[in-house]
Short mmCIF file of C-alpha atoms in Angstrom, two decimals:
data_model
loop_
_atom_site.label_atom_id
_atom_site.label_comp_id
_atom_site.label_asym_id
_atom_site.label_seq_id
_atom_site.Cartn_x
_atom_site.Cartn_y
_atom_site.Cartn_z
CA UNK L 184 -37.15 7.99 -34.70
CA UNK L 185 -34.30 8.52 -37.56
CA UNK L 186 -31.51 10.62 -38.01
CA UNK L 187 -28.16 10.83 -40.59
CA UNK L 188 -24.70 11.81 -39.72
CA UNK L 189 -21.48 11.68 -42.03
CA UNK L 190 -18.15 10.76 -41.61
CA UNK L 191 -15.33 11.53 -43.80
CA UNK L 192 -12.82 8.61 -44.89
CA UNK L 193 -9.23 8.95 -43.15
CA UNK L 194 -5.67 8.08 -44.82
CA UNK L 195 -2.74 7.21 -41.99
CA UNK L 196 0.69 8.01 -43.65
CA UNK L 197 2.68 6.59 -40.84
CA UNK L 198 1.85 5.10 -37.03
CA UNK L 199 3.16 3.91 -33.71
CA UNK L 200 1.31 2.29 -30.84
CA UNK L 201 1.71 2.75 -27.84
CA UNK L 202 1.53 0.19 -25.15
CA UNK L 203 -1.99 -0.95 -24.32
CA UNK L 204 -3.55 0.04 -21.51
CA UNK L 205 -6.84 -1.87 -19.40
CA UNK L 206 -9.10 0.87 -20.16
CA UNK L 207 -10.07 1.18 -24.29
CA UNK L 208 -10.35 4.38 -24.01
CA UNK L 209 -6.89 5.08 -23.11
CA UNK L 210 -5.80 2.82 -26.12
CA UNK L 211 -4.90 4.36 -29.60
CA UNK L 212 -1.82 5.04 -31.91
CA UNK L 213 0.34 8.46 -32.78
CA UNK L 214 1.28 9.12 -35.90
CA UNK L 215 0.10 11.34 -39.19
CA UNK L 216 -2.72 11.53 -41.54
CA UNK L 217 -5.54 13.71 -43.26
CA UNK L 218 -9.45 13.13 -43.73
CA UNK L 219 -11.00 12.86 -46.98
CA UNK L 220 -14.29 14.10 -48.34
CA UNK L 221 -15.74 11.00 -49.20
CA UNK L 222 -16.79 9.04 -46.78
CA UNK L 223 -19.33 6.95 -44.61
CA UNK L 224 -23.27 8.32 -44.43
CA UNK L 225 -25.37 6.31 -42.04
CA UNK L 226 -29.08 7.18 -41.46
CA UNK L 227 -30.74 4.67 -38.65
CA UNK L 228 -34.25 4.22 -37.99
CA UNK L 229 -35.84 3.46 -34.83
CA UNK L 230 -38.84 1.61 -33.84
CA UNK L 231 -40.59 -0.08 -30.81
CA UNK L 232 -39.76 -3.96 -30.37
CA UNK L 233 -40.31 -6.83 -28.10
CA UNK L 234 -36.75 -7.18 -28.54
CA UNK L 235 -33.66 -5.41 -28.75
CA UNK L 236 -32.14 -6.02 -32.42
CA UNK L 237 -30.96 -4.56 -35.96
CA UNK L 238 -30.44 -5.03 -39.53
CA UNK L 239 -27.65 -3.53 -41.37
CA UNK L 240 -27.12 -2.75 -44.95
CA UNK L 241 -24.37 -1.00 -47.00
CA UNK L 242 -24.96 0.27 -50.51
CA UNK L 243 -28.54 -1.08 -50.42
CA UNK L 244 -27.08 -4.92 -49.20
CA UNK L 245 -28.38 -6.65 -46.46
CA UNK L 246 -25.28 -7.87 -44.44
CA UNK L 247 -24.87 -10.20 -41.63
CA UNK L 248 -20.57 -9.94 -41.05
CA UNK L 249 -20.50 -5.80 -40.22
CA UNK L 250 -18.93 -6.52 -36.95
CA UNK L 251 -18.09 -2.82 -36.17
CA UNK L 252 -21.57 -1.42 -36.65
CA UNK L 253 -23.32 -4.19 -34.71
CA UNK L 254 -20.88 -3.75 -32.15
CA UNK L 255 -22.09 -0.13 -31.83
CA UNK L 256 -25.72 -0.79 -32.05
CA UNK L 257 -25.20 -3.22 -29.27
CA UNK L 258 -23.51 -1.16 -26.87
CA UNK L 259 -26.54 1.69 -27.17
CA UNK L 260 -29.16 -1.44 -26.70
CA UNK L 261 -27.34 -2.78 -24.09
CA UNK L 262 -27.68 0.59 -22.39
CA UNK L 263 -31.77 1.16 -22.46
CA UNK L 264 -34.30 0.31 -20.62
CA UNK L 265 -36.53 -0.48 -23.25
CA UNK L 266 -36.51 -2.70 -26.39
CA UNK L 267 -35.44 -0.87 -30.18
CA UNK L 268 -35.44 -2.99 -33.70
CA UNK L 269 -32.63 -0.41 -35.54
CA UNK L 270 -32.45 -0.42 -39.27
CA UNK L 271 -29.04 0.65 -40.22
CA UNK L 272 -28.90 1.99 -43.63
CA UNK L 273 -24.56 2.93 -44.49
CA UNK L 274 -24.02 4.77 -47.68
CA UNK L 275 -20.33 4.50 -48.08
CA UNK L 276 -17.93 6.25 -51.12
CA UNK L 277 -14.68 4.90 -49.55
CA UNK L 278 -14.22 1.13 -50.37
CA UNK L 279 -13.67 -1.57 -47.47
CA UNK L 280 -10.28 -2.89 -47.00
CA UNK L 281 -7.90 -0.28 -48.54
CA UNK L 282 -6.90 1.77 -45.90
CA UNK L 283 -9.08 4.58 -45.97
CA UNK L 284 -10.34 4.41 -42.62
CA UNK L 285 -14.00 2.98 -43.59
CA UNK L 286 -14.85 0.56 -40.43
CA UNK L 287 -13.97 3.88 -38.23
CA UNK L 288 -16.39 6.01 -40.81
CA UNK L 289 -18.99 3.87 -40.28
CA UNK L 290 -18.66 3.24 -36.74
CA UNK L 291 -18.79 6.69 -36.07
CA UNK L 292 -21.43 7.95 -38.33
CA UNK L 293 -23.73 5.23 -37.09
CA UNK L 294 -22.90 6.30 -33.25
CA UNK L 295 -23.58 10.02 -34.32
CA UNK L 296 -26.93 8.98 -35.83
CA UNK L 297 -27.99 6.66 -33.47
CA UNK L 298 -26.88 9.43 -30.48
CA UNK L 299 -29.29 11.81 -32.04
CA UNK L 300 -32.62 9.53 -33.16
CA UNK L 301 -32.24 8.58 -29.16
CA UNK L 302 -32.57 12.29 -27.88
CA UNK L 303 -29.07 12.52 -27.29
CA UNK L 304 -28.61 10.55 -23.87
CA UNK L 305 -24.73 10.91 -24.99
CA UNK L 306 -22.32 14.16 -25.55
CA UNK L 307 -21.07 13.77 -29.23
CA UNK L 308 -17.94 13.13 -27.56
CA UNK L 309 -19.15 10.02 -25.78
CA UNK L 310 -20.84 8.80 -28.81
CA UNK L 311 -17.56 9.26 -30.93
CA UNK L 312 -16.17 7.25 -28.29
CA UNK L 313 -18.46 4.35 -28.59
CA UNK L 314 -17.27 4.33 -32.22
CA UNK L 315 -13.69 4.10 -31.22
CA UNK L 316 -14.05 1.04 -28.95
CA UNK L 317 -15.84 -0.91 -31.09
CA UNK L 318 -13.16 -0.27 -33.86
CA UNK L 319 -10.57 -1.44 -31.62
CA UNK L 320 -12.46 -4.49 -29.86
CA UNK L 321 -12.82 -5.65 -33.80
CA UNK L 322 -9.68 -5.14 -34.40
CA UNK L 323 -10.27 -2.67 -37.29
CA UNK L 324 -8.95 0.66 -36.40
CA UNK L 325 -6.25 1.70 -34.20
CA UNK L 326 -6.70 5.96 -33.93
CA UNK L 327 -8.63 6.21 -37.15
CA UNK L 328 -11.93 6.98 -35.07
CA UNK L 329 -10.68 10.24 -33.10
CA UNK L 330 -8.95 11.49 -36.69
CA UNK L 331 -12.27 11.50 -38.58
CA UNK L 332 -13.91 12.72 -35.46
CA UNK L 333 -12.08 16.02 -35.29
CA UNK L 334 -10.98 15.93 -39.47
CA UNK L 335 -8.29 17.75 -41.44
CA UNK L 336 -4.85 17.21 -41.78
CA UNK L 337 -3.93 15.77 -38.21
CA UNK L 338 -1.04 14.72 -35.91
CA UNK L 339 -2.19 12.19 -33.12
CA UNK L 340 -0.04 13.14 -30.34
CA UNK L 341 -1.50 11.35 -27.18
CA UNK L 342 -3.36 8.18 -27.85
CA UNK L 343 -6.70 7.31 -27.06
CA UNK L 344 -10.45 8.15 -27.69
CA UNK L 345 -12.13 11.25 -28.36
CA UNK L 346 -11.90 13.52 -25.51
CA UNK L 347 -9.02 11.52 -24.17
CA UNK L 348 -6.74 11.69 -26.83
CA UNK L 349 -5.11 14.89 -28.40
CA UNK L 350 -4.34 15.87 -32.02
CA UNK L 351 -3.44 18.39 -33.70
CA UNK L 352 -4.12 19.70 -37.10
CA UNK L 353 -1.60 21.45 -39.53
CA UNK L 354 -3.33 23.82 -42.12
CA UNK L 355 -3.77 22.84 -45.83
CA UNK L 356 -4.65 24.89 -48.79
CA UNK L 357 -4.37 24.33 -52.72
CA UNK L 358 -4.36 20.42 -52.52
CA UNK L 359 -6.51 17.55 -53.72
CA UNK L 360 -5.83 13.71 -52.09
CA UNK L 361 -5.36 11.86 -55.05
CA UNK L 362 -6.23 8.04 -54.19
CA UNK L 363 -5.08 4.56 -56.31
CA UNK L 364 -6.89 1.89 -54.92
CA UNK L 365 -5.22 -1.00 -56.24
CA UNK L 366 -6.25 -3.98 -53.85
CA UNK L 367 -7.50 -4.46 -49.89
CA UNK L 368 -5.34 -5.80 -47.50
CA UNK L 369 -6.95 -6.95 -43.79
CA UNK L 370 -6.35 -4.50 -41.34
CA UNK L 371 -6.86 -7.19 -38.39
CA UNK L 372 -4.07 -9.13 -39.99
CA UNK L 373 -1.69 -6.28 -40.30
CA UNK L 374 -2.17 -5.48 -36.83
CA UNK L 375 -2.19 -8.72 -35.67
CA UNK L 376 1.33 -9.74 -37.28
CA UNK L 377 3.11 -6.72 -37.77
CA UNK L 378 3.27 -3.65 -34.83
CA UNK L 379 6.64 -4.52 -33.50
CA UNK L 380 8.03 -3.72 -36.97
CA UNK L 381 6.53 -0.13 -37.18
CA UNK L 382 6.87 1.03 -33.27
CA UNK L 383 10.00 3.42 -32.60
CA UNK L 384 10.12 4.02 -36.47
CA UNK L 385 6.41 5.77 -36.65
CA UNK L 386 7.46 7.85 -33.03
CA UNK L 387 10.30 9.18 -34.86
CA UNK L 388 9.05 10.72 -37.89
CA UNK L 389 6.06 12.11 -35.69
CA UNK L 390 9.04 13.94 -33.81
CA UNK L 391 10.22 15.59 -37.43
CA UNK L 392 6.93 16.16 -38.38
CA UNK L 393 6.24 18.15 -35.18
CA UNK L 394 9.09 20.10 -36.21
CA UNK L 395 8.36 20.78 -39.41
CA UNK L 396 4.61 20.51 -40.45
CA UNK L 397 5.13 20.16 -43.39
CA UNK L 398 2.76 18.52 -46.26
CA UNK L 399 5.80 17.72 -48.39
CA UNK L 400 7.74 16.29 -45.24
CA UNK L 401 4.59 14.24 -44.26
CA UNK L 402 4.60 12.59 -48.27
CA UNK L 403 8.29 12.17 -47.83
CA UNK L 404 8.12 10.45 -44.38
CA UNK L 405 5.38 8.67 -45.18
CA UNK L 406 7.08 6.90 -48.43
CA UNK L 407 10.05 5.99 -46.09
CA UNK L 408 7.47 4.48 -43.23
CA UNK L 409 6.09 2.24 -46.16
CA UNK L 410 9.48 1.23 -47.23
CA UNK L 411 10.66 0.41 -43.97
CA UNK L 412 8.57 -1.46 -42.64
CA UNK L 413 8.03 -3.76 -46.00
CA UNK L 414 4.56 -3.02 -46.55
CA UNK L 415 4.95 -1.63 -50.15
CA UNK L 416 3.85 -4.46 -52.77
CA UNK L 417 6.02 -4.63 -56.11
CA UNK L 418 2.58 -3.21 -57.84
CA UNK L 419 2.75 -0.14 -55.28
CA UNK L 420 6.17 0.04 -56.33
CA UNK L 421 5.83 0.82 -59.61
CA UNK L 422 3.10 3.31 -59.67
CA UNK L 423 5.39 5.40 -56.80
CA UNK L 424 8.16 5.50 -58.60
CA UNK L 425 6.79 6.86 -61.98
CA UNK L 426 5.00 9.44 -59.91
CA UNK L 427 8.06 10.27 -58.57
CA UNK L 428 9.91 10.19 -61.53
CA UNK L 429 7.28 12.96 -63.07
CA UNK L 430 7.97 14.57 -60.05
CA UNK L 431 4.79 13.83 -57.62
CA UNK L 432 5.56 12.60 -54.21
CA UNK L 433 3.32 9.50 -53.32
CA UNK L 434 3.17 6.84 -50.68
CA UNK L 435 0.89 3.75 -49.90
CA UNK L 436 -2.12 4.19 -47.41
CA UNK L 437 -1.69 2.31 -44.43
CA UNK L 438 -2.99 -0.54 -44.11
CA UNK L 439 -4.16 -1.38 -47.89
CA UNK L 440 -2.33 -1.55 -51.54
CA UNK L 441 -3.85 2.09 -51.47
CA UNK L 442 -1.04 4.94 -53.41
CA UNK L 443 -2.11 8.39 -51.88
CA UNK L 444 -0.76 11.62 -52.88
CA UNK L 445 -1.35 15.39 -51.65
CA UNK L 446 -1.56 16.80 -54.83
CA UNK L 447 -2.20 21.06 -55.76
CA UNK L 448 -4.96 21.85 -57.65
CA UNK L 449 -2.55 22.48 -60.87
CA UNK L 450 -1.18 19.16 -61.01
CA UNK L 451 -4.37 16.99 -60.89
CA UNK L 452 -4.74 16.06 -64.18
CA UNK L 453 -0.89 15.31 -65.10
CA UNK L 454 -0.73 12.99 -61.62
CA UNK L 455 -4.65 11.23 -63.01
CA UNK L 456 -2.90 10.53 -66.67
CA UNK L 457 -0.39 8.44 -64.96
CA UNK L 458 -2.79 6.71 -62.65
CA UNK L 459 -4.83 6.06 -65.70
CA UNK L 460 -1.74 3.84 -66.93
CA UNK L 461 -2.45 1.10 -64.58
CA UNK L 462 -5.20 -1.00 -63.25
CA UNK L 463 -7.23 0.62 -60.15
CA UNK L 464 -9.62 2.79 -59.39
CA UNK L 465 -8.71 6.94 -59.01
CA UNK L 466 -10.46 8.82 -56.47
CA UNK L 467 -9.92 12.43 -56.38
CA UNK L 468 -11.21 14.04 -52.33
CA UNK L 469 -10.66 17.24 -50.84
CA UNK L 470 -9.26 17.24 -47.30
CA UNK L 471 -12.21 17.14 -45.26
CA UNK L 472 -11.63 19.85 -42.24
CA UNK L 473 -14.86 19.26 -40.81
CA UNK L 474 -14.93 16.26 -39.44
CA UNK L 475 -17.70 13.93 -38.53
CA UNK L 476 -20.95 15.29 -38.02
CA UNK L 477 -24.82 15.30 -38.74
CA UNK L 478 -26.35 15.95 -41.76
#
């Protein structure tokens, strides 16, 4: 039994959470964001076992610390009546660590893949929101799992899980996400040490967002989230402001020393000559209005 599913990468520009409720599925944050093209692939393979257990790879590695995935895994074994050895295989184009929504990705497109190999037991709802507890019992994801799920350029506007939680997406035409991945920065940390600094901030620029839906309103909220809250290095710094002073609004990812613009089509190649000025690594994605599915 195998099966693939996809799920695109996802880039927060600002956030609030809520307070935490008992039930996980309840749990998630508001705020802003947009789904890329590239992304997480997962194909799983299924086979008869005297025991219930997995291997997971990324990239063609054998890995023994992806938390989220075996997390996943774990909650479909737990769940049958009969033993499964699952060979994980994640083909990810969205590096770990930089705020691009990759432990979501791969939750998800694992749950999706595993959902189907199984015979669908689960709605792709209830698989999606396998993938959203185990990004939140590993601390890696906060509402990046129901953003990918659905795709496009989104507004969470009720927290929680897919099917639970409500978004809403704002059309987009004539733009590329230009990405600067400079260095990773641990999401469990960040939201470990630093939500009371971002809560009331992130609700109110939802609230003008709302209003507004705007792309260039979302870049410009974004960049003042980031500078609020003190999560802009001096490195981020300095790429923002030449883009800005060429005229290209820009912010950083949250949570990774990730610069992200939403750039038209005409402008790519003057905003990639300045990224090419400094050290990182450019990826150009379209906005991804899909959202996760099989492939």
């Amino acid at each position: 039994m195998r099966a693939r599913a996809f799920s695109p990468g996802h880039v927060t520009g600002f956030v609030q959470f809520p307070i935490l409720q008992k039930d996980p599925l309840l749990n998630g944050s508001l705020g802003a964001g947009f789904c890329i093209s590239n992304g997480v692939r997962t194909e799983v393979k299924i086979e008869n076992s005297d025991r219930k257990d997995c291997s997971i790879h990324i990239n063609g590695d054998l890995v023994n610390d992806a938390e989220v995935s075996r997390y996943v895994v774990d909650e479909y074994l737990s769940l049958l009546n009969k033993n499964y050895y699952v060979n994980v295989e994640h083909e990810s184009e969205i590096p770990v660590g930089y705020g691009l929504g990759s432990s979501g990705a791969a939750a998800l497109s694992l749950s999706l893949a595993l959902n189907e190999a199984l015979g669908r037991p689960f709605s792709n709802i209830e698989a999606a929101q396998f993938a959203h507890k185990a990004d939140l019992a590993c601390r890696c994801g906060f509402g990046t799992v129901i953003a990918e799920f659905h795709g496009g350029f989104e507004m969470r506007l009720v927290p929680g899980a897919p099917g639970i939680g409500v978004i809403e997406k704002i059309g987009i035409h004539d733009r590329k996400a230009m990405i600067f991945c400079i260095a990773p920065v641990s999401t469990k940390e960040f939201l470990t040490n630093k939500v009371q600094l971002i809560n009331g901030l992130g609700g109110k620029m939802l609230s003008k967002l709302i209003k507004s839906r705007s792309v260039d309103d979302f870049m410009r909220l974004s960049l003042e989230f980031a500078k609020s809250i003190g999560f802009m290095s001096r490195r981020c710094m300095q790429v923002v402001d030449d883009l800005l002073a060429n005229g290209y609004a820009s912010s950083t990812a949250m949570f990774g020393e990730t610069i992200f613009s939403m750039v038209r089509n005409d402008d790519v190649e003057n905003v990639k000559k300045i990224l090419d000025k400094y050290d990182g690594k450019v990826l150009l994605c379209d906005i991804d209005n899909n959202g996760a599915r099989l492939c």
